[in-house]
mmCIF file of C-alpha atoms in Angstrom:
data_model
loop_
_atom_site.group_PDB
_atom_site.id
_atom_site.type_symbol
_atom_site.label_atom_id
_atom_site.label_comp_id
_atom_site.label_asym_id
_atom_site.label_seq_id
_atom_site.Cartn_x
_atom_site.Cartn_y
_atom_site.Cartn_z
ATOM 1 C CA UNK A 1 -88.315 -6.010 -4.782
ATOM 2 C CA UNK A 2 -87.590 -2.350 -5.477
ATOM 3 C CA UNK A 3 -84.300 -0.960 -4.399
ATOM 4 C CA UNK A 4 -81.125 0.875 -5.245
ATOM 5 C CA UNK A 5 -78.000 -1.015 -6.278
ATOM 6 C CA UNK A 6 -74.436 0.210 -6.173
ATOM 7 C CA UNK A 7 -71.563 -1.620 -7.798
ATOM 8 C CA UNK A 8 -68.900 -2.642 -7.256
ATOM 9 C CA UNK A 9 -68.781 -2.943 -3.464
ATOM 10 C CA UNK A 10 -64.991 -2.463 -3.444
ATOM 11 C CA UNK A 11 -62.946 -0.630 -6.053
ATOM 12 C CA UNK A 12 -59.239 -0.025 -6.335
ATOM 13 C CA UNK A 13 -57.813 2.783 -8.428
ATOM 14 C CA UNK A 14 -54.291 3.546 -9.463
ATOM 15 C CA UNK A 15 -53.011 7.091 -9.290
ATOM 16 C CA UNK A 16 -54.056 9.073 -12.366
ATOM 17 C CA UNK A 17 -56.897 6.771 -13.395
ATOM 18 C CA UNK A 18 -60.556 7.639 -13.821
ATOM 19 C CA UNK A 19 -63.051 5.191 -12.335
ATOM 20 C CA UNK A 20 -66.831 5.005 -12.620
ATOM 21 C CA UNK A 21 -69.153 3.930 -9.826
ATOM 22 C CA UNK A 22 -72.517 2.521 -10.814
ATOM 23 C CA UNK A 23 -75.869 3.374 -9.219
ATOM 24 C CA UNK A 24 -79.157 1.897 -10.450
ATOM 25 C CA UNK A 25 -82.651 2.186 -8.920
ATOM 26 C CA UNK A 26 -85.963 0.570 -9.782
ATOM 27 C CA UNK A 27 -88.040 2.630 -7.359
ATOM 28 C CA UNK A 28 -89.240 5.043 -10.064
ATOM 29 C CA UNK A 29 -87.729 7.905 -8.050
ATOM 30 C CA UNK A 30 -87.117 11.170 -9.879
ATOM 31 C CA UNK A 31 -84.205 12.425 -7.783
ATOM 32 C CA UNK A 32 -80.826 10.779 -7.263
ATOM 33 C CA UNK A 33 -77.800 11.805 -5.185
ATOM 34 C CA UNK A 34 -74.139 10.972 -4.631
ATOM 35 C CA UNK A 35 -72.502 11.381 -1.221
ATOM 36 C CA UNK A 36 -68.985 10.900 0.004
ATOM 37 C CA UNK A 37 -68.395 9.647 3.539
ATOM 38 C CA UNK A 38 -65.104 9.992 5.428
ATOM 39 C CA UNK A 39 -64.648 8.971 9.077
ATOM 40 C CA UNK A 40 -66.095 11.584 11.431
ATOM 41 C CA UNK A 41 -67.257 13.878 8.598
ATOM 42 C CA UNK A 42 -70.783 12.703 8.012
ATOM 43 C CA UNK A 43 -72.259 12.686 4.506
ATOM 44 C CA UNK A 44 -71.054 15.271 2.009
ATOM 45 C CA UNK A 45 -73.067 15.875 -1.160
ATOM 46 C CA UNK A 46 -71.133 15.526 -4.427
ATOM 47 C CA UNK A 47 -73.807 15.831 -7.137
ATOM 48 C CA UNK A 48 -77.563 15.466 -7.396
ATOM 49 C CA UNK A 49 -80.125 15.155 -10.151
ATOM 50 C CA UNK A 50 -83.824 15.906 -9.906
ATOM 51 C CA UNK A 51 -84.788 14.919 -13.460
ATOM 52 C CA UNK A 52 -83.282 13.076 -16.405
ATOM 53 C CA UNK A 53 -80.623 15.002 -18.359
ATOM 54 C CA UNK A 54 -80.180 17.529 -15.569
ATOM 55 C CA UNK A 55 -77.873 17.572 -12.538
ATOM 56 C CA UNK A 56 -76.362 20.076 -10.104
ATOM 57 C CA UNK A 57 -73.139 20.314 -8.161
ATOM 58 C CA UNK A 58 -73.231 19.633 -4.475
ATOM 59 C CA UNK A 59 -70.802 20.841 -1.838
ATOM 60 C CA UNK A 60 -67.721 18.911 -3.020
ATOM 61 C CA UNK A 61 -68.121 18.411 -6.804
ATOM 62 C CA UNK A 62 -64.509 19.164 -7.799
ATOM 63 C CA UNK A 63 -62.808 16.127 -9.335
ATOM 64 C CA UNK A 64 -66.085 14.294 -9.971
ATOM 65 C CA UNK A 65 -68.490 14.057 -12.903
ATOM 66 C CA UNK A 66 -71.935 12.507 -13.396
ATOM 67 C CA UNK A 67 -74.521 11.815 -16.073
ATOM 68 C CA UNK A 68 -78.264 11.177 -15.953
ATOM 69 C CA UNK A 69 -79.290 9.749 -19.311
ATOM 70 C CA UNK A 70 -81.911 7.411 -17.830
ATOM 71 C CA UNK A 71 -84.201 7.812 -14.838
ATOM 72 C CA UNK A 72 -82.899 4.588 -13.324
ATOM 73 C CA UNK A 73 -79.185 5.303 -13.569
ATOM 74 C CA UNK A 74 -76.830 7.927 -12.107
ATOM 75 C CA UNK A 75 -73.169 6.891 -12.532
ATOM 76 C CA UNK A 76 -70.387 8.816 -10.793
ATOM 77 C CA UNK A 77 -66.922 9.176 -12.332
ATOM 78 C CA UNK A 78 -64.050 9.914 -10.007
ATOM 79 C CA UNK A 79 -61.484 11.643 -12.183
ATOM 80 C CA UNK A 80 -57.732 11.933 -11.817
ATOM 81 C CA UNK A 81 -58.339 15.549 -10.734
ATOM 82 C CA UNK A 82 -59.745 14.306 -7.420
ATOM 83 C CA UNK A 83 -56.641 14.380 -5.246
ATOM 84 C CA UNK A 84 -57.938 12.384 -2.314
ATOM 85 C CA UNK A 85 -60.477 9.907 -3.681
ATOM 86 C CA UNK A 86 -60.172 7.185 -1.045
ATOM 87 C CA UNK A 87 -63.580 7.158 0.694
ATOM 88 C CA UNK A 88 -66.919 5.407 1.020
ATOM 89 C CA UNK A 89 -69.362 6.547 -1.678
ATOM 90 C CA UNK A 90 -73.111 6.385 -1.207
ATOM 91 C CA UNK A 91 -75.840 6.774 -3.816
ATOM 92 C CA UNK A 92 -79.425 7.629 -2.851
ATOM 93 C CA UNK A 93 -82.755 8.279 -4.520
ATOM 94 C CA UNK A 94 -85.939 9.978 -3.411
ATOM 95 C CA UNK A 95 -89.462 10.861 -4.406
ATOM 96 C CA UNK A 96 -90.331 14.468 -3.601
ATOM 97 C CA UNK A 97 -90.112 15.247 0.131
ATOM 98 C CA UNK A 98 -89.968 11.707 1.344
ATOM 99 C CA UNK A 99 -86.831 10.263 2.851
ATOM 100 C CA UNK A 100 -83.919 9.065 0.795
ATOM 101 C CA UNK A 101 -83.301 5.406 0.033
ATOM 102 C CA UNK A 102 -79.598 4.597 0.063
ATOM 103 C CA UNK A 103 -77.565 1.971 -1.720
ATOM 104 C CA UNK A 104 -75.106 -0.205 0.186
ATOM 105 C CA UNK A 105 -72.115 1.880 -0.863
ATOM 106 C CA UNK A 106 -68.843 1.517 -2.766
ATOM 107 C CA UNK A 107 -65.525 1.688 -0.976
ATOM 108 C CA UNK A 108 -62.905 3.235 -3.251
ATOM 109 C CA UNK A 109 -59.232 2.883 -2.431
ATOM 110 C CA UNK A 110 -56.299 4.424 -4.272
ATOM 111 C CA UNK A 111 -53.361 2.041 -4.575
ATOM 112 C CA UNK B 1 -77.057 27.218 4.908
ATOM 113 C CA UNK B 2 -79.047 24.973 7.190
ATOM 114 C CA UNK B 3 -77.125 22.824 9.636
ATOM 115 C CA UNK B 4 -78.182 20.017 11.900
ATOM 116 C CA UNK B 5 -76.180 19.599 15.077
ATOM 117 C CA UNK B 6 -75.626 16.201 16.645
ATOM 118 C CA UNK B 7 -73.389 15.676 19.634
ATOM 119 C CA UNK B 8 -71.456 14.021 21.030
ATOM 120 C CA UNK B 9 -69.733 12.345 18.080
ATOM 121 C CA UNK B 10 -69.609 9.020 19.976
ATOM 122 C CA UNK B 11 -71.636 7.403 22.747
ATOM 123 C CA UNK B 12 -70.826 4.299 24.788
ATOM 124 C CA UNK B 13 -73.542 2.479 26.707
ATOM 125 C CA UNK B 14 -74.049 -0.830 28.477
ATOM 126 C CA UNK B 15 -76.328 -3.466 26.968
ATOM 127 C CA UNK B 16 -79.837 -3.050 28.386
ATOM 128 C CA UNK B 17 -79.531 0.702 28.953
ATOM 129 C CA UNK B 18 -81.701 3.329 27.312
ATOM 130 C CA UNK B 19 -80.056 6.062 25.230
ATOM 131 C CA UNK B 20 -81.357 9.353 23.876
ATOM 132 C CA UNK B 21 -79.942 11.391 20.994
ATOM 133 C CA UNK B 22 -80.738 14.975 20.119
ATOM 134 C CA UNK B 23 -80.659 16.863 16.867
ATOM 135 C CA UNK B 24 -80.922 20.643 16.835
ATOM 136 C CA UNK B 25 -80.961 23.431 14.294
ATOM 137 C CA UNK B 26 -81.249 27.196 14.141
ATOM 138 C CA UNK B 27 -83.590 26.784 11.144
ATOM 139 C CA UNK B 28 -87.119 25.415 10.963
ATOM 140 C CA UNK B 29 -87.549 21.997 9.380
ATOM 141 C CA UNK B 30 -90.790 20.587 7.979
ATOM 142 C CA UNK B 31 -89.734 16.940 8.110
ATOM 143 C CA UNK B 32 -87.395 15.104 10.462
ATOM 144 C CA UNK B 33 -85.886 11.722 9.707
ATOM 145 C CA UNK B 34 -83.663 9.358 11.650
ATOM 146 C CA UNK B 35 -81.332 6.914 9.894
ATOM 147 C CA UNK B 36 -79.058 4.136 11.140
ATOM 148 C CA UNK B 37 -75.916 3.036 9.304
ATOM 149 C CA UNK B 38 -74.350 -0.337 9.996
ATOM 150 C CA UNK B 39 -70.597 -0.629 9.347
ATOM 151 C CA UNK B 40 -69.848 -0.883 5.619
ATOM 152 C CA UNK B 41 -73.479 -0.380 4.586
ATOM 153 C CA UNK B 42 -75.729 2.481 3.518
ATOM 154 C CA UNK B 43 -77.988 4.315 5.989
ATOM 155 C CA UNK B 44 -81.438 2.856 6.528
ATOM 156 C CA UNK B 45 -84.468 4.938 7.466
ATOM 157 C CA UNK B 46 -85.681 4.232 11.017
ATOM 158 C CA UNK B 47 -88.396 6.808 11.641
ATOM 159 C CA UNK B 48 -89.912 9.720 9.697
ATOM 160 C CA UNK B 49 -91.731 12.616 11.374
ATOM 161 C CA UNK B 50 -93.949 15.027 9.470
ATOM 162 C CA UNK B 51 -95.760 17.194 12.058
ATOM 163 C CA UNK B 52 -94.549 19.385 14.901
ATOM 164 C CA UNK B 53 -95.096 17.612 18.211
ATOM 165 C CA UNK B 54 -95.434 14.202 16.542
ATOM 166 C CA UNK B 55 -94.228 11.255 18.623
ATOM 167 C CA UNK B 56 -93.643 8.022 16.715
ATOM 168 C CA UNK B 57 -92.446 4.596 17.814
ATOM 169 C CA UNK B 58 -90.885 1.729 15.888
ATOM 170 C CA UNK B 59 -90.255 -1.192 18.214
ATOM 171 C CA UNK B 60 -87.704 -0.078 20.816
ATOM 172 C CA UNK B 61 -87.216 3.235 19.033
ATOM 173 C CA UNK B 62 -89.155 6.411 19.770
ATOM 174 C CA UNK B 63 -88.663 9.751 18.044
ATOM 175 C CA UNK B 64 -90.273 13.144 18.442
ATOM 176 C CA UNK B 65 -90.592 16.185 16.177
ATOM 177 C CA UNK B 66 -89.946 19.197 18.405
ATOM 178 C CA UNK B 67 -92.764 21.673 18.857
ATOM 179 C CA UNK B 68 -90.551 24.562 17.685
ATOM 180 C CA UNK B 69 -89.675 22.547 14.521
ATOM 181 C CA UNK B 70 -86.007 23.181 15.275
ATOM 182 C CA UNK B 71 -85.201 19.924 17.037
ATOM 183 C CA UNK B 72 -85.897 16.223 17.255
ATOM 184 C CA UNK B 73 -84.838 13.402 19.522
ATOM 185 C CA UNK B 74 -84.450 9.651 19.124
ATOM 186 C CA UNK B 75 -84.688 7.295 22.085
ATOM 187 C CA UNK B 76 -83.546 3.677 22.038
ATOM 188 C CA UNK B 77 -84.770 1.572 24.939
ATOM 189 C CA UNK B 78 -83.205 -1.620 26.316
ATOM 190 C CA UNK B 79 -80.207 -1.475 23.980
ATOM 191 C CA UNK B 80 -78.812 -4.648 22.420
ATOM 192 C CA UNK B 81 -75.464 -5.307 20.671
ATOM 193 C CA UNK B 82 -76.973 -4.941 17.171
ATOM 194 C CA UNK B 83 -77.876 -1.320 17.963
ATOM 195 C CA UNK B 84 -74.241 -0.376 17.282
ATOM 196 C CA UNK B 85 -73.805 1.903 14.299
ATOM 197 C CA UNK B 86 -73.996 5.526 13.250
ATOM 198 C CA UNK B 87 -77.272 7.373 13.826
ATOM 199 C CA UNK B 88 -77.985 10.326 11.548
ATOM 200 C CA UNK B 89 -80.724 12.882 11.843
ATOM 201 C CA UNK B 90 -81.934 14.578 8.665
ATOM 202 C CA UNK B 91 -84.552 17.089 7.676
ATOM 203 C CA UNK B 92 -86.315 18.915 4.871
ATOM 204 C CA UNK B 93 -86.821 22.669 5.113
ATOM 205 C CA UNK B 94 -89.438 22.941 2.402
ATOM 206 C CA UNK B 95 -91.058 21.467 -0.664
ATOM 207 C CA UNK B 96 -88.610 19.795 -3.038
ATOM 208 C CA UNK B 97 -85.660 20.763 -0.841
ATOM 209 C CA UNK B 98 -82.681 18.458 -0.459
ATOM 210 C CA UNK B 99 -82.245 16.629 2.818
ATOM 211 C CA UNK B 100 -79.865 18.202 5.307
ATOM 212 C CA UNK B 101 -77.941 15.641 7.390
ATOM 213 C CA UNK B 102 -76.346 15.836 10.799
ATOM 214 C CA UNK B 103 -72.809 14.480 11.135
ATOM 215 C CA UNK B 104 -74.032 11.414 12.981
ATOM 216 C CA UNK B 105 -73.460 9.828 16.383
ATOM 217 C CA UNK B 106 -71.532 6.564 16.597
ATOM 218 C CA UNK B 107 -73.142 4.305 19.199
ATOM 219 C CA UNK B 108 -71.218 1.499 20.892
ATOM 220 C CA UNK B 109 -72.955 -1.052 23.128
ATOM 221 C CA UNK B 110 -70.905 -2.963 25.683
ATOM 222 C CA UNK B 111 -72.178 -6.502 26.372
#
């Protein structure tokens, strides 16, 4: 079955550490996206990529970095520069103007 | 930029009741989508609308693409406890454009 997989489901980070969230899709979608979700704030776009080896900043890119070396993979690194990283992170992929397919999310907590 | 307005932020209904949710914008959208997010999971596409005036059903769900292309509604009939979750509207403004999301409405169903 085709789908989009995020791992891990739960992640704990110490202050000052970088962590990387994984996102893999086997839907053959060209575009991939990372969103951050906080209670009551909806979905905020962090980064997106429409083709391999290219990506653009979204609305809240500061403190995050991404790479797109393969069509199937779009990992997100939350760096120590992100001052308030505790949130629910969602990855999505899409083909042209069709709707996005979302992963099941990663909950990141700073301890 | 484009914004999609969903209100209120939360709705509380009794099991068995119908509920209707609106999504409005000052901009024209070419595609309207409705997603549902269960707690701790990623959003799942419920209904996609591609033509102004289109009315589409999916089981107990009915959605319409407004004739002005600036609004859409989602109706849930005979609500059940598993309808609880966050309902997002989303839309595309043009070819290859990113999806714009509303902030979502959290639905609670009292048994």
